[in-house]
Structure formats: structure tokens, C-alpha cells
XYZ file of C-alpha atoms in Angstrom:
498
model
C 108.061 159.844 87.279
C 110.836 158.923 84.801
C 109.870 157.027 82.017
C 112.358 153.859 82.675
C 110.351 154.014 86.275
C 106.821 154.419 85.392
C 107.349 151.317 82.018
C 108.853 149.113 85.238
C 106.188 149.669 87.164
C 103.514 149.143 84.693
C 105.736 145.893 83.702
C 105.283 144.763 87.557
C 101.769 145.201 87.131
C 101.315 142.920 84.263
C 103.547 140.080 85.442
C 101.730 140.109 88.848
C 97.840 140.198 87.126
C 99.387 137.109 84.812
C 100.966 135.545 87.514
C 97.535 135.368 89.179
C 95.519 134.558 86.002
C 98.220 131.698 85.721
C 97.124 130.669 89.482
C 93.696 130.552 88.935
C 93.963 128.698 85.834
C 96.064 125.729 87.239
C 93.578 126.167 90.709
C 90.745 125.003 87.808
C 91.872 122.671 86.355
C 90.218 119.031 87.191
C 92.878 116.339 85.988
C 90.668 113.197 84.513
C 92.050 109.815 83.352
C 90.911 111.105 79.780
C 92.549 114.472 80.118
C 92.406 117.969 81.995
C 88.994 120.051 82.488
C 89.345 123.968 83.266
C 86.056 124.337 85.096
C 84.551 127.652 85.819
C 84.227 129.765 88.676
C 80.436 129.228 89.242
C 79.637 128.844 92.993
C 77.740 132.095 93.527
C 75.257 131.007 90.450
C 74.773 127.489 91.117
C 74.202 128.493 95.398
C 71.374 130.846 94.525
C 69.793 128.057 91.907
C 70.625 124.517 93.996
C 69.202 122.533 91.341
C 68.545 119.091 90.743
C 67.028 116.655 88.764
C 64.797 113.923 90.597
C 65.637 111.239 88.686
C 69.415 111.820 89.794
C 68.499 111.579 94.051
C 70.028 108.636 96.041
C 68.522 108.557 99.800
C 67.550 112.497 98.702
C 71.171 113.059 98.208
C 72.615 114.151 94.492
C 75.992 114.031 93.928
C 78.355 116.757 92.368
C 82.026 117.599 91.764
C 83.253 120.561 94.363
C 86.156 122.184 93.322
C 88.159 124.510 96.524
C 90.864 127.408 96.276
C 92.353 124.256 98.875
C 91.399 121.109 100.083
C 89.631 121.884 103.429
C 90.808 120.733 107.058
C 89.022 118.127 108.806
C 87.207 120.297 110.690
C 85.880 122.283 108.084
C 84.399 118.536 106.035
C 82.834 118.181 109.687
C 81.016 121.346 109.055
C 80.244 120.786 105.765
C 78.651 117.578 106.438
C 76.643 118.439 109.193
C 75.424 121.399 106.351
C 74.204 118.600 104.068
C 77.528 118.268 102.027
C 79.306 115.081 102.476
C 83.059 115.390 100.758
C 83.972 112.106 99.377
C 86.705 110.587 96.673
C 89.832 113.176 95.684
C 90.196 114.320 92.700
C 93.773 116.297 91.942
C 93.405 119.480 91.780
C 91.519 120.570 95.228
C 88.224 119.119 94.071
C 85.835 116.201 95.782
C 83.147 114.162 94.624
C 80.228 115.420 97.072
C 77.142 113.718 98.543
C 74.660 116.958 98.876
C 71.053 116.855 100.829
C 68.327 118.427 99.455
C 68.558 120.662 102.247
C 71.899 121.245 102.658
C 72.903 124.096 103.401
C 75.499 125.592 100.219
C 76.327 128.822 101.368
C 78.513 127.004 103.849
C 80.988 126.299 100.723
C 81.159 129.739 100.176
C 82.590 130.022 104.063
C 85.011 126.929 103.377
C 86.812 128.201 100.180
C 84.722 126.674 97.121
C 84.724 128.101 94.059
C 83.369 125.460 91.878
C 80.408 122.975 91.640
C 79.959 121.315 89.139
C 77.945 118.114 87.264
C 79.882 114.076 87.468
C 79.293 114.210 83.598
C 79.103 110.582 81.937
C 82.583 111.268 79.938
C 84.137 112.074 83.527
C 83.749 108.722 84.657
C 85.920 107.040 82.469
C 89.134 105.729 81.365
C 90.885 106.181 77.941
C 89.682 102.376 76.863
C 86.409 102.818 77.591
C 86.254 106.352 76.492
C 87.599 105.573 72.695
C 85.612 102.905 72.266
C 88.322 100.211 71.245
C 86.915 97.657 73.771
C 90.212 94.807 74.417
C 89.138 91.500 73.149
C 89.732 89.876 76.822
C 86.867 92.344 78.384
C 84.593 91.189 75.652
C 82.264 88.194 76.992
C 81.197 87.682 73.163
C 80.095 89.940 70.314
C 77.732 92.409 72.304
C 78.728 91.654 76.090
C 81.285 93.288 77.839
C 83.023 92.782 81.551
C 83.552 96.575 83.359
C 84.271 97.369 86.345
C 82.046 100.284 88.374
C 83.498 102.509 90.910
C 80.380 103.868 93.128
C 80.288 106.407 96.244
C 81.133 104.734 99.471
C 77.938 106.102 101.411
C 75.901 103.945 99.130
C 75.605 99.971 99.881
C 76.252 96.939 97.788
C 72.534 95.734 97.984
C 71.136 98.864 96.843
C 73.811 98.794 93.450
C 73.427 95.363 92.779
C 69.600 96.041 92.472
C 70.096 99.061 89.931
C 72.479 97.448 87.757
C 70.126 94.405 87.374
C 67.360 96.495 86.297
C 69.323 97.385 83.470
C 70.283 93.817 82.666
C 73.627 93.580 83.941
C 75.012 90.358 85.071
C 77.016 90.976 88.447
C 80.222 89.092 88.531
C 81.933 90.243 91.562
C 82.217 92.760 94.243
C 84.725 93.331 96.448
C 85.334 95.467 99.996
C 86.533 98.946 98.074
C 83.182 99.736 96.394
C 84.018 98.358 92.845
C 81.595 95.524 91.459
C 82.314 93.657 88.434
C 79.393 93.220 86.158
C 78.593 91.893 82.501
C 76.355 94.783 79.876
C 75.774 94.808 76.531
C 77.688 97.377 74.712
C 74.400 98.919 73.590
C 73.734 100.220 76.908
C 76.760 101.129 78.787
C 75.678 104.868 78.231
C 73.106 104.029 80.045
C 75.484 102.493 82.724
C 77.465 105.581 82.505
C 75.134 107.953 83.144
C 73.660 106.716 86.639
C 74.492 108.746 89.325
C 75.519 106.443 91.922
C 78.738 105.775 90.147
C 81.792 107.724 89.393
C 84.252 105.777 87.653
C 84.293 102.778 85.119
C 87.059 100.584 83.796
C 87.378 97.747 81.584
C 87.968 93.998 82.786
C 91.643 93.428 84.041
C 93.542 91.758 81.129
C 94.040 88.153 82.083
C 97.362 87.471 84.032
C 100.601 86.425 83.103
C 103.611 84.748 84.970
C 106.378 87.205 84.740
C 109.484 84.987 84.274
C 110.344 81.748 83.649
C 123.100 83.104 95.658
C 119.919 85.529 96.113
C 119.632 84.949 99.815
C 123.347 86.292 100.553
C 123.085 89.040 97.906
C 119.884 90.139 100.035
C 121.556 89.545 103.296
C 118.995 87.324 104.296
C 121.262 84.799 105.232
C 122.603 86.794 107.823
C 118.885 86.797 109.123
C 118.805 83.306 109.935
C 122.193 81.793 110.392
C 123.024 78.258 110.773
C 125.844 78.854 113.340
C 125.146 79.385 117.218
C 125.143 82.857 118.426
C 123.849 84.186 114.934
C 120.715 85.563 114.178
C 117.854 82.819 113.976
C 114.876 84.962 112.118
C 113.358 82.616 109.365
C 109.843 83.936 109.392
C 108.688 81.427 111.800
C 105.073 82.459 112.989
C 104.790 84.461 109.971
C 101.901 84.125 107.306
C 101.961 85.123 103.606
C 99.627 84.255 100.706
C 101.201 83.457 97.755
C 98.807 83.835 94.662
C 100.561 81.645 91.239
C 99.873 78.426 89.618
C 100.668 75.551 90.914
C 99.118 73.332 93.725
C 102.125 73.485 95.930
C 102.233 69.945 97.719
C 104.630 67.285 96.443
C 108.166 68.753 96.911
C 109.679 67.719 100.578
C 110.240 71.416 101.311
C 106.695 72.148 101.681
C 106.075 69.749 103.904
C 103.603 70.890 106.933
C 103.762 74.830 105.937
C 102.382 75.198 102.642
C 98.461 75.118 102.351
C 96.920 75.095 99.191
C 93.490 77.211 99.296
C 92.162 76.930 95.764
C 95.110 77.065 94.105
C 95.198 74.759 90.655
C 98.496 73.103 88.650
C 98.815 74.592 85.568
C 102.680 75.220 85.334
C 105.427 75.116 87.756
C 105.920 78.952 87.871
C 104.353 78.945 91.003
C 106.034 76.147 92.554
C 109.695 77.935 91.975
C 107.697 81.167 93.210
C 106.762 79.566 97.000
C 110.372 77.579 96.675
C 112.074 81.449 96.855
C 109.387 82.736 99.535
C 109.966 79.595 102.098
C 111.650 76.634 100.855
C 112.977 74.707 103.356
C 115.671 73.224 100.997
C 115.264 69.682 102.285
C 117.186 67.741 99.679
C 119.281 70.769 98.578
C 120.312 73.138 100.786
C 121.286 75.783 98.175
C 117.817 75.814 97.841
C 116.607 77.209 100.875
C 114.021 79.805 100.898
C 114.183 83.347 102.457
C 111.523 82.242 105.127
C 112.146 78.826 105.305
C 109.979 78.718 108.659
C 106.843 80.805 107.573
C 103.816 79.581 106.417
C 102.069 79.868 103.378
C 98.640 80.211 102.027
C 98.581 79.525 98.164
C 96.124 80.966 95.914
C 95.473 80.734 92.136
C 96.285 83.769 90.649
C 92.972 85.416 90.362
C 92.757 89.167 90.894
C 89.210 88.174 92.640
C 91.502 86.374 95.972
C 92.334 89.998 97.166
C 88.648 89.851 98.499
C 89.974 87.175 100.917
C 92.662 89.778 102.393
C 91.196 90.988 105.304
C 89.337 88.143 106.745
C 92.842 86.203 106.323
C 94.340 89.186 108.267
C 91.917 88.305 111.239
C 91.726 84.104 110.978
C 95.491 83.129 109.586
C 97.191 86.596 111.036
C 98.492 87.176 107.281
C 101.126 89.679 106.679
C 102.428 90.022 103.424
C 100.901 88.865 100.146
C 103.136 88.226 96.931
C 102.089 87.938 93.590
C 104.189 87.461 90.110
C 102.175 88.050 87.423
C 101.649 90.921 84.966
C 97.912 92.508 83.659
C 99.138 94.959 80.750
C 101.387 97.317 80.485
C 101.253 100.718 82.390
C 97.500 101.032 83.059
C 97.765 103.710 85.883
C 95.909 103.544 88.976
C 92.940 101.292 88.560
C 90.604 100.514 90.688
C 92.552 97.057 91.872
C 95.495 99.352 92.947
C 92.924 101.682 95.154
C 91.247 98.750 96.904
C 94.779 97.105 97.459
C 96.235 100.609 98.992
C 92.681 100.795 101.416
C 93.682 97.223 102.515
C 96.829 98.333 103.843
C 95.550 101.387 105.706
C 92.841 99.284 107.105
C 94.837 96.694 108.076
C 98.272 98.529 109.103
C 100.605 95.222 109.249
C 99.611 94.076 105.544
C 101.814 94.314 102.529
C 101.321 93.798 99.115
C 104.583 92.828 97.011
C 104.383 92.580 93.227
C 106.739 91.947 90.277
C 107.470 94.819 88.340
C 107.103 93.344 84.914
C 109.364 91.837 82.283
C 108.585 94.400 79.996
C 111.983 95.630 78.594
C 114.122 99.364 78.704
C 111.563 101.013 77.945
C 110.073 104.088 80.626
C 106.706 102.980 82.060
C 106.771 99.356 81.482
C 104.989 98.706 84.799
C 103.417 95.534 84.351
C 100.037 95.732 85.965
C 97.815 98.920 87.352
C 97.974 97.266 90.902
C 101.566 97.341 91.066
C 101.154 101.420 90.319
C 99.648 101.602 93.972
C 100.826 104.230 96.639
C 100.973 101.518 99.643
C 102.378 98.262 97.651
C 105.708 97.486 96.772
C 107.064 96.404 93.391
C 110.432 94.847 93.068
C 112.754 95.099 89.468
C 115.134 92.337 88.566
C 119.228 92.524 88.701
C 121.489 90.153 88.807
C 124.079 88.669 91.459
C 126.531 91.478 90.079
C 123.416 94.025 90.982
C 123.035 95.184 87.201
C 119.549 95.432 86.284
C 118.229 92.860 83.865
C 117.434 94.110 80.385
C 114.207 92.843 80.777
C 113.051 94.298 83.807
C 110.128 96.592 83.948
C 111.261 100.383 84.625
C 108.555 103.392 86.038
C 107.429 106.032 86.431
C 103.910 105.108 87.552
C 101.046 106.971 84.820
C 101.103 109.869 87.738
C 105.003 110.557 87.656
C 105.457 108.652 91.141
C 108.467 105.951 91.150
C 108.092 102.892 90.609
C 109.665 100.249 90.954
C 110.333 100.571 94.716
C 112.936 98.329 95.072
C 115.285 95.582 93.078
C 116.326 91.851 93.998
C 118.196 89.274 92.332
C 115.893 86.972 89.875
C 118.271 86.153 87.306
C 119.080 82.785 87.593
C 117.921 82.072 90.289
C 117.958 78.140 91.921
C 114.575 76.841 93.810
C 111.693 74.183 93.727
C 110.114 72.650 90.996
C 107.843 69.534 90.970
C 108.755 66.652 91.742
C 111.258 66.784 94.430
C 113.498 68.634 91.432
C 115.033 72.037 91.532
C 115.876 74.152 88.468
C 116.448 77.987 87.672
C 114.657 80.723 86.625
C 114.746 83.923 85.436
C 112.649 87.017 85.774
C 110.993 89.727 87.753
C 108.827 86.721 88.862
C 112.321 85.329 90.833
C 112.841 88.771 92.737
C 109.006 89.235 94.271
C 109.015 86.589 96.154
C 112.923 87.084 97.379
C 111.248 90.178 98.522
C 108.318 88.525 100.336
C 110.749 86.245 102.106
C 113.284 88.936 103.522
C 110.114 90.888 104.184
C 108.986 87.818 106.643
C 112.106 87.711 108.345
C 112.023 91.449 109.191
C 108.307 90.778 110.454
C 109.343 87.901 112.419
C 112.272 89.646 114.011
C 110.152 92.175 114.915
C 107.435 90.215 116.636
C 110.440 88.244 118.549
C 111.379 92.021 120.368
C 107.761 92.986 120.366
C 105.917 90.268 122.568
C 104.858 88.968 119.124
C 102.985 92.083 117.738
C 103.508 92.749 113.994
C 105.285 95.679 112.834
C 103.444 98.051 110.726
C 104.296 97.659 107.146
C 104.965 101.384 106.246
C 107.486 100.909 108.943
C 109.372 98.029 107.291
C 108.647 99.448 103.837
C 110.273 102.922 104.557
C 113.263 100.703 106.720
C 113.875 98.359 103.308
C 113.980 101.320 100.772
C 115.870 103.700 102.803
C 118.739 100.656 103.902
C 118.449 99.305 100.062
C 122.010 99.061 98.244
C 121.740 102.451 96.177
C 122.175 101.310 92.354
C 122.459 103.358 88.859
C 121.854 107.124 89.348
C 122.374 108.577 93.201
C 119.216 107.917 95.244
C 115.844 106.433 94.069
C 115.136 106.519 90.323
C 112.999 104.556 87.680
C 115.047 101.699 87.177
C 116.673 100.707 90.451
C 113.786 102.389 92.401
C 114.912 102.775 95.992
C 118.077 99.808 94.977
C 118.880 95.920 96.150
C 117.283 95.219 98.891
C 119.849 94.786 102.168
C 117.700 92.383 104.630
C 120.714 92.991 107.455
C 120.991 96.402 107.011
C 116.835 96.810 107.255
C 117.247 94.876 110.748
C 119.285 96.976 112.381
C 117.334 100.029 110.953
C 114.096 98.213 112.440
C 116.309 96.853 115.524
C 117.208 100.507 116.753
């Protein structure tokens, strides 16, 4: 063999053995809120050994982190959990949290493509806050208590936590429907707290909300929606419910009359009031005032992150649809916990939406005001003007993960609507274009319902119809400004409509 022949060849040989090193590094790798973990191939060692402490069984099930060559079918979980091994929570790349008998069965993984198994080490479970130490003055209750949340495994129940956390003298605060409870420790034991086994994840307190922001309804097209003149369209979110979390007890302006109901909400600004003006104002005494809905009705809410455990009983009693909410919690937290429970609402309950401001937060990349907002299922709206140029101030992505974010844009600069009493003003901010999106949202449920014998739409339906119709801003297609661009209400219709 010639040498130029025999050096290619042995060149070949190379780039293919680092090709598949390369693979079976980045198949390894376990990517953490604190950082990335290259865990080792160990199955074969830790099959023949299957141990376990005592002290770390749950209903004689101990929990590990199962890494696969690829995430397994359906069929082949169904397998594995009739062996013992219950697959739980995702974790990027190809690896599960795991619920395992003491008598499963692990040679089974070996059938199903594991190659790692592996301890749900303390330092695993948290997120860069917690893990540096440099605790945010709002999470601390005073010098030596602190306010976390806990993330446990969803075959475990409430009861059974709330009883292990209190004998370790935690204070529970709140739980909620996604397996994440609220409680009050001293900072002296949250190793403690860290190391039990029926958890996997732990967060500090939300950081206390903000309201973000202190012509829209033609430069959405919603006015096309629900027109004044016979023959047009006549869709003004009548027979449509949306909760409207802010702060203000929305009762004395004549354009709430009869379709506003305050919950618990409490007056301490009139952010809120402008807010539920935009949603469904019926613009009594001003007509260039009128809401995007101006027929729905609304259910208003302080602005407590805690009223999201109302969701899905509203869904069944009230028939609620869409939820909007203008206020920011930080800046760029990723997915927390808040954004997983709010995404499981809306796969639960398939005609629920979740609309957020983006933030006020400036030019900069990431500004995402809020971890909720990050989620995969919600929609978060930017901020441009009537001349569609984004406002300086408004919050840009990506999401912590890379995703984009915002999703879409609507006007909420300058923008005209209630304030108390009987008064009208204008306001400015990413605050102004959530709800614009809540309204048009209602009118594409309610024109829905009206060809549907009055069944809701599913809201990945209208969510993929109002990004892909959306009037494409800034760089061609969807970016990290514009997101998916201005949202076209008419041209959303007639998507829906066909």
C-alpha cells in the first residue's frame, strides 16, 4: 500500500475513534442548573451490586438518576415499570429521575439501552442561588429563616411530605397541584433539607412582584373582530372568562359594570385597573377606550404567584380560558418551578393559556422578566409602538435554555384605558401589551366557540394560529426581540376560521 494511502487510512481511523469518543462524551453528560456532569458508564457494576441505603427507601422504593444511549419509547417505560423501575422527571441529556423497587428487576435497563445509574446527590438538586450561598434578602424570613421552594417525585403524596419536612422543623407555607411546596427552614439545616431523598430540586422564594409599566385595538386588528357596523364581525369575547391577576379592586369605573368580579383582589395602585380597562373595557364614557373583549368576563386576582393554585378548579366552575398577568419576579431566572407547574396546567387543561409581560428590562439579551414567563406552553408578549418599533425598554430573550422568548409583540406604548374613578389616562409598558394580548386572545376563543357549538378551542391551536399570522418585525421570521412579531387578531381568524 502506498504511503499517501495507508497515512489516509490510518487518518480515517482516528477521526472515526474521536468522532465516537466525542459521541459518548456529549451522550454523558447530565446538564444541571449549576452546570454539566460527565457521568460514567457504570451500569454493569452498579446491576450486579443494587445497593441501597435504608434510610434512603420511600414505600421500599429508592430513587436514582438513569442515564440511556436514548430516551426509551413508551413501551419500553411500560416494561421497565412493571420490572420495578418507574422513569420519572427529564433531565437533558437522555437521563430520568427513577423510582426503583427493592426488587426490581435492573437487568431490564441493560435490555432498554442504559448505560448509567447513578446517585440524586444533594448539590444536584439545586439552583445557582441556593448553591453559592448568597441567599436574596426577599427569601430571607429574618436572620436565620429562609422561604424555598421543594420540588419532590410525583409518585409520592402531599401528606406524606408535609409530615417529613415538619419533623425537621420546617414551617409549610404553600403547596400547590405540580408537586412543589413552599416551606420556611433555618439556614442551619437546609443540608439537611437537601439531602432527603424524596426531593429532587430546590429553589429560593420568588422575588416579590412588580407592575411592569406605568389605537392598540386597530393596530392588533381587533377591531375588525368586533365591528360596530351591521354585517361585520361581532366577536367581543362574550361568554369568555379570563382571570386577571394585578392590583387594584376593579369596581368603580362604569365599564366594569356587571363583568368584572373581584376575587381577593386588593387596591394598592391603579396599574391594575388600566390592565382589566385593555383586557375588556367596555368604554362606557369614552369610546376610544374600549377594551379588546369588551363582552368577556373577568375574574380579578391580587397578584400573588400563590392564585395559580386556583387555575384548574376555575377551569371547571367559571369555564376560564386565558389568564393574564403584568408583573415581573427578577430578571432571567430560567425555568423554575412556577414555569413547570404553569406549562402542566395547560396540558392538563388543553383550552387554558397563560399570557405574561415580557419585562421592562431594557436592550439587553435575556432580560426576561420572570422564570414563569420562560415556560414552554405560556406566552409572553414585548412592547412596540403604534409605528411597530419595539420599545427601548422592552424585555428581549432568549429564555436561560436558548428557546425564544418573547413569543409575540403588541402595542403598550401609550396606550389610552381605565383608571379610577370613572377617569382614563395612558400608560406605557410591557404591562399595556399583555393584556392587549389577553383580549384579542378572547375574541379568537369566542369566535371559535360561536362555529363550534360553544366548545373552546385548544390553546396550542390559537397560540401556533397568533404567532404564525403575527406581523413579522426586525430580522426575517421569529427572533429575540420581536419574537414571532405584532400580533394580527384578523389575520389569526381566518387562520382559525379555515
Amino acid at each position: 500500500m502506498k504511503l499517501s494511502a495507508l497515512l489516509a487510512k490510518t487518518m480515517l481511523i482516528v477521526f472515526t475513534l474521536l468522532t465516537l469518543f466525542s459521541s459518548a462524551q456529549k451522550s454523558n453528560i447530565l446538564r444541571l442548573k449549576t452546570g454539566n456532569v460527565l457521568l460514567e458508564n457504570n451500569l454493569n457494576s452498579v446491576v450486579e451490586t443494587h445497593q441501597y441505603q435504608l434510610s434512603e427507601l420511600i414505600n421500599n422504593n429508592y430513587y436514582r438518576i438513569i442515564q440511556f444511549v436514548k430516551v426509551p419509547t413508551l413501551s419500553q417505560k411500560n416494561v421497565l415499570k412493571q420490572k420495578g423501575i418507574e422513569l420519572l422527571n427529564y433531565l437533558p441529556d437522555n437521563a430520568f429521575y427513577a423510582a426503583i423497587s427493592v426488587n426490581a428487576d435492573l437487568n431490564e435497563l441493560k435490555l432498554k439501552g442504559a448505560i448509567s445509574i447513578v446517585n440524586v446527590d444533594a448539590n444536584y438538586k439545586l439552583n445557582n442561588v441556593l448553591a453559592s450561598k448568597k441567599y436574596p434578602e426577599w427569601a430571607m424570613i429574618d436572620d436565620e429563616t429562609i422561604e424555598v421552594s421543594g420540588v419532590y417525585y410525583s409518585n409520592l403524596s402531599e401528606s406524606l411530605i408535609f409530615e417529613r419536612l415538619k419533623a425537621r422543623g420546617a414551617e409549610i407555607v404553600i403547596a400547590n397541584q405540580s408537586n412543589v411546596v413552599r416551606f420556611r427552614i433555618n439556614v442551619s439545616k437546609l443540608q439537611e433539607i437537601y439531602s432527603q431523598p424524596e426531593f429532587y430540586y430546590f429553589e429560593e422564594k420568588d422575588m416579590p412582584g412588580k407592575p411592569e409599566g406605568t389605537r392598540d385595538v386597530t393596530c392588533h386588528r381587533s377591531n375588525t373582530l368586533a365591528t360596530s357596523y351591521n354585517g361585520g364581525l361581532k366577536f367581543d369575547g362574550t361568554g369568555v372568562t379570563l382571570m386577571l391577576q394585578d392590583n387594584s379592586v376593579l369596581d368603580e369605573h362604569i365599564d366594569y359594570t356587571g363583568r368584572f368580579t373581584n376575587q381577593n383582589a386588593t387596591q394598592t395602585g391603579d396599574h391594575g385597573e388600566h390592565c382589566g380597562g385593555i383586557i375588556a373595557g367596555a368604554g362606557n364614557l369614552d369610546p376610544k377606550a374600549k377594551g379588546m373583549a369588551n363582552g368577556a368576563d373577568v375574574l380579578v386576582y391580587n397578584p400573588n404567584n400563590s392564585n395559580f393554585n386556583s387555575v384548574p378548579a376555575l377551569v371547571v366552575s367559571d369555564d376560564l380560558t386565558i389568564t393574564s398577568k403584568s408583573y415581573g419576579n427578577g430578571t432571567n431566572a430560567g425555568y423554575t418551578s412556577l414555569a413547570s407547574q404553569l406549562d402542566q396546567q395547560i396540558r392538563q387543561d388543553s383550552q387554558l393559556i397563560h399570557v405574561f409581560s415580557a419585562g421592562n428590562s431594557g436592550s439587553g439579551w435575556s432580560t426576561i422578566t420572570g422564570g414563569h414567563k420562560q415556560g414552554k406552553n405560556v406566552m409572553a408578549v414585548g412592547n412596540v409602538t403604534y409605528f411597530d418599533a419595539i420599545a427601548s425598554s422592552s424585555s428581549r430573550g432568549p429564555a436561560l435554555d436558548g428557546r425564544i422568548k418573547p413569543d409575540i409583540c403588541a402595542v403598550g406604548t401609550s396606550v389610552y384605558s381605565t383608571i379610577d374613578p370613572n377617569n382614563y389616562g395612558s400608560k406605557t409598558g410591557t404591562s399595556m401589551a399583555c393584556p392587549a394580548v389577553a383580549g384579542t386572545l378572547a375574541q379568537l376563543y369566542h369566535s371559535y366557540k360561536a362555529s363550534n357549538g360553544g366548545v373552546n378551542p385548544s390553546s396550542a391551536l390559537v397560540k401556533a394560529a397568533v404567532r404564525n399570522t403575527g406581523e413579522d418585525l426586525g430580522n426575517i421570521g421569529p427572533d429575540f426581540i420581536y419574537g414571532w412579531g405584532r400580533i394580527n387578531g384578523r389575520r389569526a381568524y381566518e387562520l382559525i376560521n379555515d
